[in-house]
Coordinates of C-alpha atoms in Angstrom, one line a residue:
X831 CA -3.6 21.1 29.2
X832 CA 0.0 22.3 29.3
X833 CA 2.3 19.7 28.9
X834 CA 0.2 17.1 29.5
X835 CA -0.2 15.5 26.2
X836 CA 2.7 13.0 25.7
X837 CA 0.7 10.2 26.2
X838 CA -2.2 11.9 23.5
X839 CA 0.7 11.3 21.4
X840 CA -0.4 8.3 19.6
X841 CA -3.9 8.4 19.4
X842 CA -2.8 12.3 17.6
X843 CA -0.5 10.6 15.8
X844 CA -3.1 7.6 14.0
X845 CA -5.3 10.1 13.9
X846 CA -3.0 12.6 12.0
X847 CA -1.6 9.5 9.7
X848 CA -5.5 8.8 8.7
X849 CA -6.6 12.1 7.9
X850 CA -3.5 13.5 6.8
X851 CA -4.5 16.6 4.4
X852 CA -3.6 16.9 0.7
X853 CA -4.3 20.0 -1.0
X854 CA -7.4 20.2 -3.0
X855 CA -7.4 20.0 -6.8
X856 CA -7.8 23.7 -8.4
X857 CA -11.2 22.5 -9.7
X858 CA -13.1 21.2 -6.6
X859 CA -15.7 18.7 -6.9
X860 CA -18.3 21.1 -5.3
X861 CA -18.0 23.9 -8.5
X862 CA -21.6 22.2 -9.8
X863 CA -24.1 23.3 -11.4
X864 CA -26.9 24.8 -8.9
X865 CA -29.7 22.7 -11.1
X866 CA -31.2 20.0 -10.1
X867 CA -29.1 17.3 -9.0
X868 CA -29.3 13.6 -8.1
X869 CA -28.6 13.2 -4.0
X870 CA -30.0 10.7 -1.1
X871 CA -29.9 11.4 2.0
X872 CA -26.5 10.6 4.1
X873 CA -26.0 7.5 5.8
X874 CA -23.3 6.5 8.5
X875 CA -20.7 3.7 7.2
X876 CA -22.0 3.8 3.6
X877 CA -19.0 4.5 1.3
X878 CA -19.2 7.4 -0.8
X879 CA -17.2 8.2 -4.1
X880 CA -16.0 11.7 -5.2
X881 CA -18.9 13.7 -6.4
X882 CA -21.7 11.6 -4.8
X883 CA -24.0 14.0 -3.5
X884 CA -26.2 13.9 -0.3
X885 CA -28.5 15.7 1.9
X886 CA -27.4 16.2 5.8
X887 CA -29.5 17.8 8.5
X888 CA -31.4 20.1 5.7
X889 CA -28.1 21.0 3.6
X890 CA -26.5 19.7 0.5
X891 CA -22.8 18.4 0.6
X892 CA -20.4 16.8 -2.2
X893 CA -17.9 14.3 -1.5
X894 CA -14.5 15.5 -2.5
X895 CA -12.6 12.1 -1.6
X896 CA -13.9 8.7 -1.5
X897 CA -14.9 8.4 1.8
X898 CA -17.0 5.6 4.4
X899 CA -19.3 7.6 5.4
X900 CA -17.6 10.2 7.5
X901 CA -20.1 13.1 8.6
X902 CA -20.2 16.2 6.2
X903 CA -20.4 18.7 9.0
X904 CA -17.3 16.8 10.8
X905 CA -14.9 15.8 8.7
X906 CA -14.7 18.9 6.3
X907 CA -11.8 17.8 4.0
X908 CA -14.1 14.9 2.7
X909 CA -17.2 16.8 1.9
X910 CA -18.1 20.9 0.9
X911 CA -21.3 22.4 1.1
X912 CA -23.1 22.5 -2.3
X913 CA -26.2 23.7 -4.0
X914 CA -29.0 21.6 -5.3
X915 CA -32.2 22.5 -5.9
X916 CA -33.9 19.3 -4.7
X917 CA -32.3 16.7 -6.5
X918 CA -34.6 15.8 -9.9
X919 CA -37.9 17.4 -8.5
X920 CA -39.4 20.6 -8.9
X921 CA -38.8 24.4 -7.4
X922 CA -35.6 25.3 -8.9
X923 CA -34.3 28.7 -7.7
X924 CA -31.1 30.3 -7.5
X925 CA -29.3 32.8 -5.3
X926 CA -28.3 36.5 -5.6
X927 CA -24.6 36.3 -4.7
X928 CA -21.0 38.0 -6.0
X929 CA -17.8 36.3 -5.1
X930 CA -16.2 37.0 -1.9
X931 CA -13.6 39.8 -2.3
X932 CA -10.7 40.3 0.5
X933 CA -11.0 43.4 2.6
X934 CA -14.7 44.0 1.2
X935 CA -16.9 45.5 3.6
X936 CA -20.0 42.7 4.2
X937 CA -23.0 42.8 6.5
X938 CA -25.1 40.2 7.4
X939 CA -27.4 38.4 5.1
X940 CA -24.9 38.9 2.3
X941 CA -24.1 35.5 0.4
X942 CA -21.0 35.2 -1.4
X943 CA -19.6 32.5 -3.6
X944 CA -16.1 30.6 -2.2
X945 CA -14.2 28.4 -4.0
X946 CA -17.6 26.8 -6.0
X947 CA -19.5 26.9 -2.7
X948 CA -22.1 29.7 -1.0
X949 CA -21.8 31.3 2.3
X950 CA -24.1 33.2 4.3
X951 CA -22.6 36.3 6.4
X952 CA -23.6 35.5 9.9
X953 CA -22.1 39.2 11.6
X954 CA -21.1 42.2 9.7
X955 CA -17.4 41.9 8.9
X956 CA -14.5 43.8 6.7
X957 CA -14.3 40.6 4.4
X958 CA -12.7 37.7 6.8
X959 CA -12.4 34.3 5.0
X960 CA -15.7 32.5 4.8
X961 CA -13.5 28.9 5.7
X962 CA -11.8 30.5 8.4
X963 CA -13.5 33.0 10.3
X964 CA -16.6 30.8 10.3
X965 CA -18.5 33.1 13.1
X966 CA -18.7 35.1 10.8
X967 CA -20.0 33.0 8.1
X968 CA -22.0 29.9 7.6
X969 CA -22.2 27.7 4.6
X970 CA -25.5 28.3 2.5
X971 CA -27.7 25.9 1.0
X972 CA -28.4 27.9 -2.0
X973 CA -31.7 26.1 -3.4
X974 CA -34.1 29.2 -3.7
X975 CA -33.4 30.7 -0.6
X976 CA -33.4 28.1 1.7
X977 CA -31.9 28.1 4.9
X978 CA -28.3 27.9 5.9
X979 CA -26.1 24.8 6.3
X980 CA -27.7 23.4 9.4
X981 CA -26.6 23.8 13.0
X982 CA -26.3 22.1 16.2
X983 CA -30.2 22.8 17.1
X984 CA -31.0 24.3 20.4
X985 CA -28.0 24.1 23.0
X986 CA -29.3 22.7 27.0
X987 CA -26.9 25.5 28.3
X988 CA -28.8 29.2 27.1
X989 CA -26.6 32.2 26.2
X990 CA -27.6 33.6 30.1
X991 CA -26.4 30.6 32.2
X992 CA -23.5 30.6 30.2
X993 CA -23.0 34.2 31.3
X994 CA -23.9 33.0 34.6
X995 CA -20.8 30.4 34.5
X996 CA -18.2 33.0 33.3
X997 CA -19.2 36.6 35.0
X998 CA -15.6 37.3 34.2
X999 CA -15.0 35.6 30.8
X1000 CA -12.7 37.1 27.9
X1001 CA -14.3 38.6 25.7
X1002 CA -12.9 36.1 22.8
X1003 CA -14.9 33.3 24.4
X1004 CA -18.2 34.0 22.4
X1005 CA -21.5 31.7 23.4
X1006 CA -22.1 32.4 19.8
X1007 CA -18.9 31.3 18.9
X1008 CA -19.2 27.6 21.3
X1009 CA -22.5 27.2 19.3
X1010 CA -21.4 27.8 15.5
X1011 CA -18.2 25.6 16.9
X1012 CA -20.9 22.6 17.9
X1013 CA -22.6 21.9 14.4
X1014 CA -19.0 20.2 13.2
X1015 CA -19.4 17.8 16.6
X1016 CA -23.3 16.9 16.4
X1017 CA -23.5 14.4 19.2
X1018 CA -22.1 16.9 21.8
X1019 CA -24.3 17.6 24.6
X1020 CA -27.3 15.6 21.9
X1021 CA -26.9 12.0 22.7
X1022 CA -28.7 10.6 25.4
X1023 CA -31.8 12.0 27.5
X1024 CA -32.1 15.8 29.1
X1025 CA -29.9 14.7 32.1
X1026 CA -26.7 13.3 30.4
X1027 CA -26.8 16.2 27.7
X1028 CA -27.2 18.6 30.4
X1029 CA -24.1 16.7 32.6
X1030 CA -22.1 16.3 30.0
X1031 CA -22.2 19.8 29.4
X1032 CA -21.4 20.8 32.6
X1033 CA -18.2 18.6 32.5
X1034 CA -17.1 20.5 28.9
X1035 CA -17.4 23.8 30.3
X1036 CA -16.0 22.9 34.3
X1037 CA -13.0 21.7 32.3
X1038 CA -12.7 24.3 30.0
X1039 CA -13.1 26.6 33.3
X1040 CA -10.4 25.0 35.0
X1041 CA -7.4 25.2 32.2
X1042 CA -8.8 28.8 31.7
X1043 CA -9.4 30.7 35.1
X1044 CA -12.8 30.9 34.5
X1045 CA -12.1 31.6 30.2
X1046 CA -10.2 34.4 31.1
X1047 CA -6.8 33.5 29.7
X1048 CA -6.4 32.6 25.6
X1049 CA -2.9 31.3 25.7
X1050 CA -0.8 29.7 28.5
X1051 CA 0.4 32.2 30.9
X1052 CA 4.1 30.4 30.7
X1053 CA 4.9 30.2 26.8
X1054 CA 8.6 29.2 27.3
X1055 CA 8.3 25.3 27.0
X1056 CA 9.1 23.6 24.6
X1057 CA 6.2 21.5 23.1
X1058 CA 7.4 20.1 19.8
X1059 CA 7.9 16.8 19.7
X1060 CA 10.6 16.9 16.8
X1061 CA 10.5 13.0 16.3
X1062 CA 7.1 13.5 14.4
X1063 CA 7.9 13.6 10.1
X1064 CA 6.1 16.8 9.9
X1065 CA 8.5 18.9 12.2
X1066 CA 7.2 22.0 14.1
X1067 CA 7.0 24.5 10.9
X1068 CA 5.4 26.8 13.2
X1069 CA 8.4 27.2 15.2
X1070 CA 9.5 24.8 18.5
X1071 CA 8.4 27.1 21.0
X1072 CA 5.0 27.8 19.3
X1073 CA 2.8 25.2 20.3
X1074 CA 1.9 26.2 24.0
X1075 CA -1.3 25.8 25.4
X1076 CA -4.5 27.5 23.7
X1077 CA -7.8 27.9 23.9
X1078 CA -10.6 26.4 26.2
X1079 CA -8.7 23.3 26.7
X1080 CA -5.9 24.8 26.4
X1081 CA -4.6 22.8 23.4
X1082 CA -0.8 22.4 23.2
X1083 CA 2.1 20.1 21.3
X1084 CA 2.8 19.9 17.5
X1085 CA 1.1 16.5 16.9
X1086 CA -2.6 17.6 18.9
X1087 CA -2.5 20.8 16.5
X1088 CA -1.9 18.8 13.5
X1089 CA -4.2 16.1 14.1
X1090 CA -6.8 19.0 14.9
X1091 CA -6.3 20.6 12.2
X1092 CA -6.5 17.5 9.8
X1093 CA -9.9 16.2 11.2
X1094 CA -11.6 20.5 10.8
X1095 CA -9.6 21.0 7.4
X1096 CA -7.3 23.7 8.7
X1097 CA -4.0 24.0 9.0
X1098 CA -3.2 24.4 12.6
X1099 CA 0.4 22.8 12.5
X1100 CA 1.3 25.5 9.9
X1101 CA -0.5 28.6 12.2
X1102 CA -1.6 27.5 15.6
X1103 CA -2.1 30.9 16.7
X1104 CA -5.8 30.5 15.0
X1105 CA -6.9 28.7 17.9
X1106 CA -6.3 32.1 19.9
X1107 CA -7.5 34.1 17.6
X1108 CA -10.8 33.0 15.9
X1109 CA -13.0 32.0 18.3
X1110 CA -15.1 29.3 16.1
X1111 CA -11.9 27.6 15.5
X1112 CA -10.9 28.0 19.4
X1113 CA -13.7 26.0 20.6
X1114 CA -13.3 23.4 17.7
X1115 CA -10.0 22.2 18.8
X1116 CA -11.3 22.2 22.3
X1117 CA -14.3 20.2 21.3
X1118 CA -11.8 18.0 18.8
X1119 CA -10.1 16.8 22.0
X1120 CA -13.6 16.2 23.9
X1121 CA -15.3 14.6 21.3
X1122 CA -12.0 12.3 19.8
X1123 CA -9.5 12.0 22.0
X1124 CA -8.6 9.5 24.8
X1125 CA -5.8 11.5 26.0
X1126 CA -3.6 9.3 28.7
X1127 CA -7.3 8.1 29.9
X1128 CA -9.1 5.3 28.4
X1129 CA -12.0 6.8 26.6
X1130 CA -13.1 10.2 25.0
X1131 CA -14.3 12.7 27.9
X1132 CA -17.7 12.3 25.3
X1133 CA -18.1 9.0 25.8
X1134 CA -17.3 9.1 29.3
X1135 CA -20.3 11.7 29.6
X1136 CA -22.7 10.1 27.9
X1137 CA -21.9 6.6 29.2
X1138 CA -21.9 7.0 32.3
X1139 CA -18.9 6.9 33.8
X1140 CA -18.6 9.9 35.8
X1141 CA -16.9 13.4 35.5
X1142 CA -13.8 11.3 37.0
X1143 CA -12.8 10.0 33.8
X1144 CA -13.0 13.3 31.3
X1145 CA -10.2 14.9 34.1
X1146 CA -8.3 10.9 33.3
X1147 CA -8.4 11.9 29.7
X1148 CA -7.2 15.4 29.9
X1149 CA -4.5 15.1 32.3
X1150 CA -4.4 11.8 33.6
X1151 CA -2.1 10.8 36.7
X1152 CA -0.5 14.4 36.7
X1153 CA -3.8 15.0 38.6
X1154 CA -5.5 11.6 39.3
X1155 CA -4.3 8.5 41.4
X1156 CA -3.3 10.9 43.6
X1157 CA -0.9 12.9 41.6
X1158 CA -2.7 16.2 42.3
X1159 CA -5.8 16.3 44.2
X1160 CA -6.3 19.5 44.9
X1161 CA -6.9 20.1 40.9
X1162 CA -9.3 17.3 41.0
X1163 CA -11.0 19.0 43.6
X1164 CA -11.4 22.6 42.0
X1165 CA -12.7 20.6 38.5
X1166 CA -15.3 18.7 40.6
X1167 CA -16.2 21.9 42.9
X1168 CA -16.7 24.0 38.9
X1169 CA -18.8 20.7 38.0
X1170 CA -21.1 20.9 40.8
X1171 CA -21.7 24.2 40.3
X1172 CA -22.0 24.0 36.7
X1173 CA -24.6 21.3 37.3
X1174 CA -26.2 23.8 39.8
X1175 CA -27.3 25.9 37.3
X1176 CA -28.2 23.4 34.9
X1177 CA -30.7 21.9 37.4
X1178 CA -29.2 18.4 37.1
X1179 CA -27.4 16.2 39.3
X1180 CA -23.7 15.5 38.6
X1181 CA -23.8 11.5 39.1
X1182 CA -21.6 9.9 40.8
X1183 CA -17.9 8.6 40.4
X1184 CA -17.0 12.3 40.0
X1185 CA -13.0 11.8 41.3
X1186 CA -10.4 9.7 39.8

């Protein structure tokens, strides 16, 4: 995206103000007992107090703020994974776990206790942060060795089509990692029929093609600019020059990494350089932008998918007239040329008002 978030600015900014992070309390809410406890299952819009506990998509999650019904797989600072056995009926059970130690040596399969919650190692690794490096790890409903907390299902684009898109990718850009990314946004490329989950995709990853040469390059090639908007109260701790394009949609100023990092609970402002260097957490903050953000368009590149308004209007929302109404055509072009393609190999037509 380069510097082609200005106008983002406010829709980061009320975003940012309502989801502004405060630490957690030393005790957290989700240190309960793995008993049986007293849940129902989640429902959008229904306000939740603190400790109310509910069962989402197969997993148990408490509420550690008072909250109206915000997802538990989405907006992480308001919920944590938790255990419960089944919530007053029977088949107890507990898990076989030690708490996570730094720099310890796991493989996968182990579980490991975090801050009152379990995890489940996904890939061997030399003791990575279960909350950060979350390829590595997934949360773990620990209720007599149940499954895991839940993912995004089956994705329309397989692991060899993906390939197929990005014969040349980086390394860093895991399929792996775009799936575990897709559980925290569960209505990317799952709402609507086979053909508008297929197209919109294809518009996600022509995009992501497009900022990244084809996901070759992590960071912007030109890191020189200056992308801190120093009018914003929380400053550019990270340092002025430190908030240059990254990732698959190449995420860049101070307030797009803050209000990232407030809606997945982690603090991008403070260390940006996470969305170049964990790979979960890359596509997250390119899938934040997709899935929330009207950019200097009119609607989310999401809704402009799955409404119908054409592949048009997710280039509007991620760069707006620096490449539509004219202002650079040629751009439009190449997105709309990796669209068709993309589309190709999906075996689903692209729709129409693909220009803007």
């Amino acid at each position: 995206m380069l510097r082609k978030r200005i106008m983002a600015a406010l829709a980061a900014g009320v975003m940012a103000a309502a989801l502004a992070v405060i630490a957690p309390t030393a005790t957290s809410q989700a240190e309960v007992s793995a008993q049986a406890c007293s849940y129902t299952n989640w429902v959008q819009g229904q306000w939740y107090t603190t400790g109310s506990i509910v069962k989402f998509e197969g997993a148990y999650y408490i509420a550690e703020h008072d909250n109206p019904g915000y997802s538990p797989t989405v907006s992480t600072w308001y919920w944590e994974p938790t255990s419960c056995d089944g919530g007053g009926g029977g088949g107890g059970g507990t898990c076989t776990y030690t708490d996570w130690v730094q720099g310890q040596w796991y493989v996968t399969g182990n579980i490991v206790k975090f801050e009152g919650n379990f995890y489940i190692a996904e890939h061997d690794n030399p003791g990575y942060s279960p909350t950060v490096s979350t390829w590595y790890w997934e949360p773990y409903n620990c209720n007599g060795g149940g499954g895991g907390g839940g993912g995004g299902g089956d994705f329309v684009v397989s692991e060899a089509q993906f390939n197929q898109m990005f014969p040349s990718r980086n390394s860093f850009y895991t399929y792996s990692g775009l799936v575990t990314a897709m559980s925290s946004f569960p209505a990317f490329a799952k709402t609507g029929g086979d053909t508008i989950q297929r197209q919109e995709a294809a518009a996600f990853l022509a995009n992501a093609s497009h900022e990244t040469g084809g996901l070759v390059y992590i960071r912007e090639i030109n890191q020189s600019g200056d992308y801190c908007d120093e009018n914003r109260p929380y400053g550019c701790p990270a340092g002025d020059r430190n908030y240059y394009g990254r990732g698959p949609i190449q995420l860049s100023w101070n307030f797009n990494y803050k209000a990232a990092g407030d809606y997945l609970g982690i603090n991008l402002l403070g260390s940006p350089d996470l969305v170049a260097t964990d790979a979960a957490i890359s596509w997250k903050a390119a899938l934040w932008y997709w899935n929330t953000q009207t950019g200097p368009g009119t609607m989310t590149p999401h809704n402009a998918m799955v409404n119908q308004r054409g592949f048009g209007e997710t280039i509007r929302s991620i760069n707006g007239s620096i490449e539509c109404n004219g202002g650079g055509p040629g751009q439009v072009q190449n997105r709309v040329a990796k669209y068709q393609q993309f589309t190709g190999i999906l075996g689903v037509s692209p729709g129409g008002n693909l220009t803007c």
